Short mmCIF file of C-alpha atoms in Angstrom, two decimals:
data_model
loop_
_atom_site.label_atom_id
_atom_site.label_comp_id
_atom_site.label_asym_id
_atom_site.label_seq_id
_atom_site.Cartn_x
_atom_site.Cartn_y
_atom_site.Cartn_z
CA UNK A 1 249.04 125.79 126.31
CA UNK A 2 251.53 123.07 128.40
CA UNK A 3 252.43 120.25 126.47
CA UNK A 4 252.95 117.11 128.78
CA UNK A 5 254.53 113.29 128.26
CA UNK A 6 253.26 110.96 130.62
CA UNK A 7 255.28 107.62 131.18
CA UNK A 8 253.14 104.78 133.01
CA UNK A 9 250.25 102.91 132.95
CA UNK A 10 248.72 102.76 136.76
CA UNK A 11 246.09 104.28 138.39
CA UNK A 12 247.93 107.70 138.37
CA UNK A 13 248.67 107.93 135.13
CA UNK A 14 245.33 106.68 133.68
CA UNK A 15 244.11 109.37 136.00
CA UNK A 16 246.28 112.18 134.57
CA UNK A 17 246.10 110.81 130.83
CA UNK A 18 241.97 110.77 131.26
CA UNK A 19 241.68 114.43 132.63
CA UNK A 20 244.70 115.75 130.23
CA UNK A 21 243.06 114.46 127.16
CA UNK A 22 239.33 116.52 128.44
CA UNK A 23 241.21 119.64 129.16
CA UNK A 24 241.25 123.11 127.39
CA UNK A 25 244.84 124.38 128.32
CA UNK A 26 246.87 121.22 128.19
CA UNK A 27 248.42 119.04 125.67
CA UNK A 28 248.73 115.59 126.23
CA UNK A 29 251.86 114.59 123.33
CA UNK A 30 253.14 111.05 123.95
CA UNK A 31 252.37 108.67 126.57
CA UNK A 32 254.82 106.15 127.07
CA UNK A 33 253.92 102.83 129.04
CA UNK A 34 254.85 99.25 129.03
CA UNK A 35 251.69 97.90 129.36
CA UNK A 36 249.94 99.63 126.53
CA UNK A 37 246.56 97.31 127.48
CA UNK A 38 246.26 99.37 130.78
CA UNK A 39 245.74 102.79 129.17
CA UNK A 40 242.28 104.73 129.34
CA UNK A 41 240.37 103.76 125.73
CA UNK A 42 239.98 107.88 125.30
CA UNK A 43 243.65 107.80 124.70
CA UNK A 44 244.36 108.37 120.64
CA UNK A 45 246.54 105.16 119.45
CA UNK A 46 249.01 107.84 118.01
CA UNK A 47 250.22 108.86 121.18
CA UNK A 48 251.04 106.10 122.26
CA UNK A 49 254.43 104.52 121.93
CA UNK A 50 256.30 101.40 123.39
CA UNK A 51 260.11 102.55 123.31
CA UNK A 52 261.39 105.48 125.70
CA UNK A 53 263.87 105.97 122.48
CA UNK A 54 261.02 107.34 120.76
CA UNK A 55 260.00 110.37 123.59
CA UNK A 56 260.22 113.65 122.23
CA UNK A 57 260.70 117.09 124.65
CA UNK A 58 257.48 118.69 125.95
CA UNK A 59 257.26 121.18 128.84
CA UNK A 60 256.93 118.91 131.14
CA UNK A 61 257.51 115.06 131.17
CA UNK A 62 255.22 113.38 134.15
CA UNK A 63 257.11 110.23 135.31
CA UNK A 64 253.94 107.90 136.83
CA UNK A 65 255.91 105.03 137.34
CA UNK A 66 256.00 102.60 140.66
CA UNK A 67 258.36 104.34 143.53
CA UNK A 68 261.34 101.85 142.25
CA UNK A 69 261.27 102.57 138.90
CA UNK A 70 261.33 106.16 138.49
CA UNK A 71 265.27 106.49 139.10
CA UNK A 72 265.82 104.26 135.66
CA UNK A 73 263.14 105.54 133.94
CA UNK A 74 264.52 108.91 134.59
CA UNK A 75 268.45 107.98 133.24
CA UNK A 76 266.43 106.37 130.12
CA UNK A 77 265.02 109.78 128.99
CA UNK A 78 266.66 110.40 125.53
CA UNK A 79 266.64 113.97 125.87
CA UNK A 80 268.67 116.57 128.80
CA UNK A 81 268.05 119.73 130.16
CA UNK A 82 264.30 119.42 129.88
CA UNK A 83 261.65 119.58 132.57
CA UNK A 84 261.05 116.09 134.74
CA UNK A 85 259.03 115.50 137.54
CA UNK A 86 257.62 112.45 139.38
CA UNK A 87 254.50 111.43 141.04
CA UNK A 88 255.30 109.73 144.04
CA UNK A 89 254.49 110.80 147.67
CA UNK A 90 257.21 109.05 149.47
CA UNK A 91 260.61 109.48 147.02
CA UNK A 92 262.38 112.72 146.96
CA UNK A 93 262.68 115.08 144.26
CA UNK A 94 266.34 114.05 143.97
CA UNK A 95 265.92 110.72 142.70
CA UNK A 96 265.31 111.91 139.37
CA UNK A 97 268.38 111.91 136.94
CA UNK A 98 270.68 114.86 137.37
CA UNK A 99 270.48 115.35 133.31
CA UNK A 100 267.33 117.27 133.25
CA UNK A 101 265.79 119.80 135.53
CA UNK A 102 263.56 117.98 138.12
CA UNK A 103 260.17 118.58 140.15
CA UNK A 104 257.75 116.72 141.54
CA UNK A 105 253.94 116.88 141.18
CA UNK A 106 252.07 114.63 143.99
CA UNK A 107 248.44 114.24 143.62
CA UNK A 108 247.13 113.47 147.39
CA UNK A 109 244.48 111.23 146.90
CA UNK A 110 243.08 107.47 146.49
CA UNK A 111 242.76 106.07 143.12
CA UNK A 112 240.86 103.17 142.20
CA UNK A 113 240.50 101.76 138.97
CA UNK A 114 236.53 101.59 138.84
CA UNK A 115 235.99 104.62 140.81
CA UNK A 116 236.27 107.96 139.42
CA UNK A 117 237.99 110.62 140.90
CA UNK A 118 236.99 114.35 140.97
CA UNK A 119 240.50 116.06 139.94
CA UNK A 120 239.02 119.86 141.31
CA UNK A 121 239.27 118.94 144.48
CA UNK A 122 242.32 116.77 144.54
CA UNK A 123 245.16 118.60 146.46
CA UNK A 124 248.45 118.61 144.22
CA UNK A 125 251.56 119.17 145.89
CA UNK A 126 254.82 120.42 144.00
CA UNK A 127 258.25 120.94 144.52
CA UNK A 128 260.73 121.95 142.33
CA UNK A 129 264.15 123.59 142.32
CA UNK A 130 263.82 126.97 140.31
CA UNK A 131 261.22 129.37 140.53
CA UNK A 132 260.63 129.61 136.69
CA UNK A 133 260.00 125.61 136.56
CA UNK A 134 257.71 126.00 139.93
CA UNK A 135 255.59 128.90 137.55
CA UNK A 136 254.88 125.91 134.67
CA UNK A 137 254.00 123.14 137.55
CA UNK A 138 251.27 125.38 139.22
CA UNK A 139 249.75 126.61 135.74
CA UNK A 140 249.66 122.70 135.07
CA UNK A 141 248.09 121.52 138.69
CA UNK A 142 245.70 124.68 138.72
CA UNK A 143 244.61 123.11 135.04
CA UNK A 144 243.57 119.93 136.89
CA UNK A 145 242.20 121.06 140.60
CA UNK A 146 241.96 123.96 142.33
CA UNK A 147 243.91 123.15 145.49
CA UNK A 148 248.07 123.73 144.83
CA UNK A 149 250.66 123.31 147.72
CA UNK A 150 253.94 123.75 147.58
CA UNK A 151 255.48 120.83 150.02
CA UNK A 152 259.18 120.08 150.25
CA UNK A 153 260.19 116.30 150.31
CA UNK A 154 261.07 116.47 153.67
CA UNK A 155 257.62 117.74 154.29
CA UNK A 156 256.04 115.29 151.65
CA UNK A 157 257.63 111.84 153.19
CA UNK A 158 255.84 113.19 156.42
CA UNK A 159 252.49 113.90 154.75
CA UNK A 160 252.45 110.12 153.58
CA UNK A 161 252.90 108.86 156.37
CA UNK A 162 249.74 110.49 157.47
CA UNK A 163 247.93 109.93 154.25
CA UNK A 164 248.60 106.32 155.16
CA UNK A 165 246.97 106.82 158.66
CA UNK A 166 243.53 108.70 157.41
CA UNK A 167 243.09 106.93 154.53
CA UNK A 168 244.71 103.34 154.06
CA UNK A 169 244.74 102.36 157.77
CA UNK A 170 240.83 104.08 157.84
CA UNK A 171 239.95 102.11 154.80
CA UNK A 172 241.59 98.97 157.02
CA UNK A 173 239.10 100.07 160.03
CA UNK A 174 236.14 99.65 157.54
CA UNK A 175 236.91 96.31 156.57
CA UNK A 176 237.10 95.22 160.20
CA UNK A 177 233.55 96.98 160.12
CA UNK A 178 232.51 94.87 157.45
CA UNK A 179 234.07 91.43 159.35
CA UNK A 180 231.74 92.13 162.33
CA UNK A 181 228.53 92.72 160.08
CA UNK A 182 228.81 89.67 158.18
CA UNK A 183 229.85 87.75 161.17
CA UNK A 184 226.24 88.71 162.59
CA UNK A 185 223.98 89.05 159.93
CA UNK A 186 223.89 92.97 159.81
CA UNK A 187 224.35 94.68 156.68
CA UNK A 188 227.00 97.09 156.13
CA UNK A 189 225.02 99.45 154.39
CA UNK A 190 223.86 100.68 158.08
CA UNK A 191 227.15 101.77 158.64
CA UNK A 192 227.62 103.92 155.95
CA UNK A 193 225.89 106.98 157.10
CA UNK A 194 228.16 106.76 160.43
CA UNK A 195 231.55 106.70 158.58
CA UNK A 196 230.03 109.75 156.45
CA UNK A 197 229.37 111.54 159.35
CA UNK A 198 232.46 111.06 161.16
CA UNK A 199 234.89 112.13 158.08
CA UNK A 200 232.39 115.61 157.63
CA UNK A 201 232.56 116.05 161.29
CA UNK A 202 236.65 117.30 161.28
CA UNK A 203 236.02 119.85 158.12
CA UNK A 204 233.99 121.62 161.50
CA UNK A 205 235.96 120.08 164.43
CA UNK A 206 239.07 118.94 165.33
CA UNK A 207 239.94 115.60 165.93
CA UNK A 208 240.56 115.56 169.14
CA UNK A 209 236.74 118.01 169.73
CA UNK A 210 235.32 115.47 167.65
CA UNK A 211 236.30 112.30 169.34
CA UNK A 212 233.72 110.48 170.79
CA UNK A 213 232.95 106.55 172.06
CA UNK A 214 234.37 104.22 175.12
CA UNK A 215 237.71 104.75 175.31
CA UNK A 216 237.55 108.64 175.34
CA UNK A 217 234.90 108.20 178.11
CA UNK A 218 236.96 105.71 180.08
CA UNK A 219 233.79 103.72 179.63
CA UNK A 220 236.06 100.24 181.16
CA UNK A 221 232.70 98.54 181.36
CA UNK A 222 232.23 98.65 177.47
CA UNK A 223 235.66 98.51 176.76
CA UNK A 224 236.06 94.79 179.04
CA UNK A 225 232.62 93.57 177.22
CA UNK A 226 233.48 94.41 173.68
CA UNK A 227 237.13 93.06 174.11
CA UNK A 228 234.99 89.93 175.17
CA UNK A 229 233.30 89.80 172.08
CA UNK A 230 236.25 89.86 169.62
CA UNK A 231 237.54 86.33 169.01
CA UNK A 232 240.21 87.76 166.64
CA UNK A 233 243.27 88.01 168.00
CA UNK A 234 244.34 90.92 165.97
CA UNK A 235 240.95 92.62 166.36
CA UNK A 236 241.51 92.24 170.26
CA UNK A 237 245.29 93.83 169.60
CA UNK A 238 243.77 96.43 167.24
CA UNK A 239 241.17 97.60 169.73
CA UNK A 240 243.52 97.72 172.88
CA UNK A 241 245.97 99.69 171.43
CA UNK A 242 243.76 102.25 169.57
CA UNK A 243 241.56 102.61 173.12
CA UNK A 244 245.20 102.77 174.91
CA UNK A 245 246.59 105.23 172.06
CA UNK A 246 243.07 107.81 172.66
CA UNK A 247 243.44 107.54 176.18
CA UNK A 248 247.11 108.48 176.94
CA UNK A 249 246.54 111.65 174.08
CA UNK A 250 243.43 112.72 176.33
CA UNK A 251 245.84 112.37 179.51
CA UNK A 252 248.48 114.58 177.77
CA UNK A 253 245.93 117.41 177.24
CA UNK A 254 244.78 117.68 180.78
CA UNK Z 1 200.07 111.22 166.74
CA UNK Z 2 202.20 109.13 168.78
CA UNK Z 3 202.95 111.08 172.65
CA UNK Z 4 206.79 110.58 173.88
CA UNK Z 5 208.77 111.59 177.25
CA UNK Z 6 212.30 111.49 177.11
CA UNK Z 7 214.62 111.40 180.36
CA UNK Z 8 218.11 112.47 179.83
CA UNK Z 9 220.40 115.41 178.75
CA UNK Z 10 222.85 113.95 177.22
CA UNK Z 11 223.89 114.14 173.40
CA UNK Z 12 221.11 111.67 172.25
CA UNK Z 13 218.34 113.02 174.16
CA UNK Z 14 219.43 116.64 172.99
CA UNK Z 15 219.00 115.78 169.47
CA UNK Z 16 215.77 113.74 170.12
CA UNK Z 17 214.31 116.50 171.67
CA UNK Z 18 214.99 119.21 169.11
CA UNK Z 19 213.97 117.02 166.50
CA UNK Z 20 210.54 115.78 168.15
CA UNK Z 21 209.77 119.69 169.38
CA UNK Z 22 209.91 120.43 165.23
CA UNK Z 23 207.90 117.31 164.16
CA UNK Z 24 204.08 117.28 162.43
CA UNK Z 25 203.55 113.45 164.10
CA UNK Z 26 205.09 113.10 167.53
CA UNK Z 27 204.12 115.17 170.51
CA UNK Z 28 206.99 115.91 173.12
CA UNK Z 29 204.85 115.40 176.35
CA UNK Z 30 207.65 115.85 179.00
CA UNK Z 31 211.28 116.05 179.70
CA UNK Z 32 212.81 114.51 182.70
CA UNK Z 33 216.44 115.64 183.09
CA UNK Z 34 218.65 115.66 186.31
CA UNK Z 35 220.83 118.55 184.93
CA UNK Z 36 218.11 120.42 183.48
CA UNK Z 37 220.34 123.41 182.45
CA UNK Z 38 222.19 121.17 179.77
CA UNK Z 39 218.70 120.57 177.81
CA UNK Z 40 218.10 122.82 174.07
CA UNK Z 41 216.40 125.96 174.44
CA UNK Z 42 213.76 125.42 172.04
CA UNK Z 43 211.85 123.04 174.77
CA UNK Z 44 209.53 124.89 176.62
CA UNK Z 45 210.24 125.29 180.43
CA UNK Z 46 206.49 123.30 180.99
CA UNK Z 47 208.05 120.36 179.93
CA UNK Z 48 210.68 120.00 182.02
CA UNK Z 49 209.79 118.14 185.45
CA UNK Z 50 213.11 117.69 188.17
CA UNK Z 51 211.03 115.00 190.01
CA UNK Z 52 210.67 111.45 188.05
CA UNK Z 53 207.59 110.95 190.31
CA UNK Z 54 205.75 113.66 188.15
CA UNK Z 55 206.27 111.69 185.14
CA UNK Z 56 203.44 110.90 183.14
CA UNK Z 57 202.57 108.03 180.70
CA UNK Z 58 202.85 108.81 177.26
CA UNK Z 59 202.89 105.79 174.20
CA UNK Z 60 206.98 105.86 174.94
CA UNK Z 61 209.00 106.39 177.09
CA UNK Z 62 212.72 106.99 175.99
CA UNK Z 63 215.18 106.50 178.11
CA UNK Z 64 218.51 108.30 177.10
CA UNK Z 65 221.02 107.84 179.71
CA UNK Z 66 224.32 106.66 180.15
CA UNK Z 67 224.31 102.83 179.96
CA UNK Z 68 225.29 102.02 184.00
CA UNK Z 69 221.87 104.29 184.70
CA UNK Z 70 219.33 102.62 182.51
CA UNK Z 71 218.67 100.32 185.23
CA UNK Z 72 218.08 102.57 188.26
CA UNK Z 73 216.03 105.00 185.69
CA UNK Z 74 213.40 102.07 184.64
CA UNK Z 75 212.93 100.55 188.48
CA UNK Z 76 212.02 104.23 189.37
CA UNK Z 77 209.63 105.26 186.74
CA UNK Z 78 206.20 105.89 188.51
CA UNK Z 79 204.06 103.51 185.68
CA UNK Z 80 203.66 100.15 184.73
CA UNK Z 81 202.44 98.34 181.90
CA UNK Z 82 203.58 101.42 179.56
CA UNK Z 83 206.07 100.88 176.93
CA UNK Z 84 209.82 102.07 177.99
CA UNK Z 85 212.68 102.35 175.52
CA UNK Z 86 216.38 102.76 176.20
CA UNK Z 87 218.59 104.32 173.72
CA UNK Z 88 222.05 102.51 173.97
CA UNK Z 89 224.09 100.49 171.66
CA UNK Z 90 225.67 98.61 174.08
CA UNK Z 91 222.64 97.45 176.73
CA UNK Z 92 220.40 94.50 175.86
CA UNK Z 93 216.96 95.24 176.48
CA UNK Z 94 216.28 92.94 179.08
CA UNK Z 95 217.91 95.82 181.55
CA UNK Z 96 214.92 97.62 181.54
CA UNK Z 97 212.88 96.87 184.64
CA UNK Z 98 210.41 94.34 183.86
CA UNK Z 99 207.12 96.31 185.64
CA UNK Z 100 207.14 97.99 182.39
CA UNK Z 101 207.15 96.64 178.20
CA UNK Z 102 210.62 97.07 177.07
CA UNK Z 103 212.28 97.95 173.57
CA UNK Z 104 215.39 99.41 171.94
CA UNK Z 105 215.52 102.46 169.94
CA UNK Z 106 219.16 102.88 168.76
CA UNK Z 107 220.42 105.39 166.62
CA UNK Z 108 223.88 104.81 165.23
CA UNK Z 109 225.34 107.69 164.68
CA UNK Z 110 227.92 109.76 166.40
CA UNK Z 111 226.50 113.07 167.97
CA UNK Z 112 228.29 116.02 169.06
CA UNK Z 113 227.21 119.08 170.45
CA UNK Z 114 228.34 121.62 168.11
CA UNK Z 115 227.26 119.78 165.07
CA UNK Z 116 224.08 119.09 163.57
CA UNK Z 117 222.76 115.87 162.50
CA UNK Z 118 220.48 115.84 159.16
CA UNK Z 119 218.30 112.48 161.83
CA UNK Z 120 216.78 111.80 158.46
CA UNK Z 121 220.27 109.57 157.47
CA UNK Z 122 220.43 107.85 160.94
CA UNK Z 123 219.71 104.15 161.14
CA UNK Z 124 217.67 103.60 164.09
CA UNK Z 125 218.03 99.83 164.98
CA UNK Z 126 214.78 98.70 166.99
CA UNK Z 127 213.63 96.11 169.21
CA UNK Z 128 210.50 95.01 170.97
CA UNK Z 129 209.29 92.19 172.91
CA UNK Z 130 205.61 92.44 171.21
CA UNK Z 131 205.07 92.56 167.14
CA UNK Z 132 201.92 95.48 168.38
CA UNK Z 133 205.25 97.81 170.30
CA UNK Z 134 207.47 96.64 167.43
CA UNK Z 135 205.16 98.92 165.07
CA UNK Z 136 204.57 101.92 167.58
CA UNK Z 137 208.69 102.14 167.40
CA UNK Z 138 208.75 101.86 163.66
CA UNK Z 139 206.33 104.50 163.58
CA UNK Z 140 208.21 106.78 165.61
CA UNK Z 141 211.68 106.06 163.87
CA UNK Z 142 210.27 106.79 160.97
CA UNK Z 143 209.21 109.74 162.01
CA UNK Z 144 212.77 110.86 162.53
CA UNK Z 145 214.79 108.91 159.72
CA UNK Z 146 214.30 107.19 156.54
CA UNK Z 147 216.52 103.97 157.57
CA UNK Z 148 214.94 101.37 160.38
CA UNK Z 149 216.41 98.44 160.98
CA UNK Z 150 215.34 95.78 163.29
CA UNK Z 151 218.21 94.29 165.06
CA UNK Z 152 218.69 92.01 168.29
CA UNK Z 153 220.62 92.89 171.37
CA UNK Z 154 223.14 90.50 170.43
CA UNK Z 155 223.05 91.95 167.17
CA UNK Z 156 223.51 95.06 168.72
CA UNK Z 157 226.04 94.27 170.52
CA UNK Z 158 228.23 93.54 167.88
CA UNK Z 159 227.15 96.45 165.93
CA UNK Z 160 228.30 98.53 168.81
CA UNK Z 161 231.74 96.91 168.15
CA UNK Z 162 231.94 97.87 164.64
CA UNK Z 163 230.89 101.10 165.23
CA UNK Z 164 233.47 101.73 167.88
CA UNK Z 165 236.34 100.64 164.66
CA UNK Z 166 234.88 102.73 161.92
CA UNK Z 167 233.98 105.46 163.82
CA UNK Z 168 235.69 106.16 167.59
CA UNK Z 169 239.34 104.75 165.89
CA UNK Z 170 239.10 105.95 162.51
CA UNK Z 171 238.76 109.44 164.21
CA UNK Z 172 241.93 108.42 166.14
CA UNK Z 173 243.31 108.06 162.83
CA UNK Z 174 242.53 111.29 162.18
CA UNK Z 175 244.03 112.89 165.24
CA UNK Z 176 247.18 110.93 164.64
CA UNK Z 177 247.29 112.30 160.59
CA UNK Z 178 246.77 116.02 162.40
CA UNK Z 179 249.56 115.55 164.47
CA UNK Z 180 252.04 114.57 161.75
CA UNK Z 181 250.66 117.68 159.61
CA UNK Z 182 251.48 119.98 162.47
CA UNK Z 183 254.63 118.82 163.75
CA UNK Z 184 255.96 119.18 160.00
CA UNK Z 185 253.91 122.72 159.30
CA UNK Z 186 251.45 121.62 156.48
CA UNK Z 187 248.04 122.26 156.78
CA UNK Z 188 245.60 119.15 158.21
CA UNK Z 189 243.17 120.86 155.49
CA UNK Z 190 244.99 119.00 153.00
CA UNK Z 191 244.45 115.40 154.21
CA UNK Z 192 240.49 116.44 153.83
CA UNK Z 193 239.92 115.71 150.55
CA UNK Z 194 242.00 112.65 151.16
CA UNK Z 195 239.62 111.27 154.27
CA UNK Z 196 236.13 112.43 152.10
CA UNK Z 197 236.92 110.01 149.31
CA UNK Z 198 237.95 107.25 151.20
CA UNK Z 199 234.62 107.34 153.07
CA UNK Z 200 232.75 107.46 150.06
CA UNK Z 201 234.65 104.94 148.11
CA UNK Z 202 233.35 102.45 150.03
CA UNK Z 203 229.41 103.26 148.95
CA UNK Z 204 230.73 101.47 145.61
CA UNK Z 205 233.50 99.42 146.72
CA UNK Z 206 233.78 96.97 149.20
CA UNK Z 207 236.79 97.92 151.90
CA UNK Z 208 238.36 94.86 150.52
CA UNK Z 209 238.40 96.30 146.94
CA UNK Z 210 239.40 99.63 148.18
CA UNK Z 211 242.16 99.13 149.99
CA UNK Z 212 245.75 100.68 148.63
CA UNK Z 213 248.81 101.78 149.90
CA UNK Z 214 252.36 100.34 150.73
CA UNK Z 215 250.47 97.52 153.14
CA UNK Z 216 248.61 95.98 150.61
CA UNK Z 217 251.07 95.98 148.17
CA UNK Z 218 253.39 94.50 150.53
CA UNK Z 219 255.92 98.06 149.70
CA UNK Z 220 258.45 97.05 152.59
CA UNK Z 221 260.81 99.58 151.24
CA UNK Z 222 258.34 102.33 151.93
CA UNK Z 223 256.97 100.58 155.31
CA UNK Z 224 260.58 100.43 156.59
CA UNK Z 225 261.30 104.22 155.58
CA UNK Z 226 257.44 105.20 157.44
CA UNK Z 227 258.28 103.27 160.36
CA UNK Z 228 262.24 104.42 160.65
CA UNK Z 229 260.53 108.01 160.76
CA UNK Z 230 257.97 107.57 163.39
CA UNK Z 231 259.36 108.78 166.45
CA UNK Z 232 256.31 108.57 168.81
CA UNK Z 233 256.12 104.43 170.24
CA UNK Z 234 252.82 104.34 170.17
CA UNK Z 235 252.29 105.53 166.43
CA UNK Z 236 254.86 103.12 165.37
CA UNK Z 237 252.88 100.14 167.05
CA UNK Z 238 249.56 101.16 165.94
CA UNK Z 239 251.33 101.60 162.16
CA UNK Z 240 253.21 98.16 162.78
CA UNK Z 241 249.96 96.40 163.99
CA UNK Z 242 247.59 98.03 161.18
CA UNK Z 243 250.27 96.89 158.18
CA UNK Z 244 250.01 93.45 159.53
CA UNK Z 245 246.95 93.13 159.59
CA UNK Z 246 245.90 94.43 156.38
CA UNK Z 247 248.75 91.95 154.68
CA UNK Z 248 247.20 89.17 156.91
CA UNK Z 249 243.70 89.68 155.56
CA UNK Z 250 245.32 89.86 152.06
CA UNK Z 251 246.68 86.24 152.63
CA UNK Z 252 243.54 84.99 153.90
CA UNK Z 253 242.07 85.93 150.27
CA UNK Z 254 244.68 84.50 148.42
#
């Protein structure tokens, strides 16, 4: 069995502190937050507690905290030498405080509040800086999903940057989706099956195999009449640079 | 049983004909195609004519060319009075030539040639001049899919719009997320999980509700560090123009 602390109270950490609390191999000790309100209603009163004084050691202590936090919440720990890691994908293992041994273990997904989240599929990516600490951080991620990575920070900052492209900036796309359908009197709901399609599409084709539409046709005819259309300024800026953006990549590949 | 010919090769009319050659209720009378080599090989070689003269009535006529041929395609169809459909999500219906009744039989999804489409999930958007056509088409999309949807041409039009964001330049996304996963030597297959969720959040959320990441929570810290690391102009525009516009929309609510 791992034991685990868990210090936060946001979507990560009600995340972790839900599936911990379900699972056969790991034991959720202490969970320290702030904002006790926030925390999951599965989550024992006990193990709860409201000053960082108060944390005792367990294998390994799961900082959840926002990306500006974690650097005091790490010097706050009231115990050394133990075994601290942090959630975040964009700060680097080395923010943590140089009194215990540090790691971090980076769930790469979306959380929502009112939408579960399947852990088992959920890619977790670790770092740490011993071999021996790496072994307890996989045994812990494997308890939660079946796809472990090992990514180094350098290679992390990177991978947010393109989480932020295929899923927030995507998500973004949708809502200008939405706009347009209310604007007209369509419902979005006809959508749906389209955006379901084209995320299923790249598990079989690449991007670039699977792009399709105007701009990749150099289709100027639908290009000028749809640029018509959009009275939004930044819909208009949106659309010429993404057409402009799929147009000079297919150039490079010829 | 309702009796179709279909003219074109393309994509659409690929999938149309594969799925009429396997259906109980519509017979596949003939197949006009230019480029006759390009058409599936479950159609039998008696249905395939090379002249449009030898085309023979049937209850519809689909059209499934590219847009700038509809036109040319409808004037030269050797019957009048019959009912003629186009295919596109971009052409009103009034560019079908007018010796003929005219309609719209749209489905919105994105086809590619090495991946099947389960046609039973595709919205087909229809429209008709006469209530009488308006149910021969309903018949026939039903025949294919579950989800019919009557919708205008300037509906349409606009729906062509939206499809172009959420599908054409969310795939863009996609490319630019596999480009940042190989120039730092992780594997694209980890975003997937990433890109399947936040396509199916939004069957329970709205893309409003399911927005996150450092735009939304106005993270300049993070935004700064993304954009310092961007090398490639064009990335750092679309990422500049994207952040902007998600915080502008979050204004708007407020």
């Amino acid at each position: 069995m791992i034991t685990v602390n868990i210090i936060g109270s946001g979507n990560i950490a009600q995340h972790l502190i839900t599936n911990f609390e379900n699972s056969d191999t790991v034991i959720l000790k202490k969970v320290y937050a702030r904002n006790s309100n926030a925390l999951p209603s599965n989550l024992h009163i006990s193990k709860i507690i409201t000053d960082i004084a108060h944390l005792t050691q367990a294998d390994v202590c799961i900082i959840a905290v926002s990306d500006s936090a974690i650097q005091e919440v790490s010097e706050n720990l009231p115990f050394t030498n133990q075994f601290v890691v942090h959630t975040s994908g964009t700060m680097p293992m080395q923010c943590i405080n140089d009194k215990n041994r540090k790691g971090v273990f980076y769930p790469l997904q979306t959380f929502s509040k009112n939408k579960e989240v399947d852990f088992k599929t959920v890619p977790i990516c670790l770092e740490t800086e011993s071999e021996s600490d790496y072994k307890i951080l996989e045994k812990l991620a494997f308890s939660l999903s079946e796809k472990v990575y090992s990514i180094s920070s350098e290679q992390r900052k990177s991978l947010h940057i393109a989480a932020v492209f295929v899923c927030n900036f995507v998500n973004h796309l949708y809502k200008i989706g939405n706009d347009i359908c209310v604007e007209n009197n369509i419902p979005f709901e006809i959508l749906l099956p389209l955006i379901e399609e084209t995320a299923s599409k790249i598990e079989y084709l690449t991007p670039s195999e699977a792009q399709t539409g105007p701009a990749i046709r150099n289709d100027n005819n639908t290009i000028n009449k749809h640029l018509e259309m959009l009275n939004d300024i930044t819909k208009k800026e949106i659309y010429t640079l993404l057409t402009q953006s799929i147009q000079k990549d297919a150039n490079k590949k010829l």
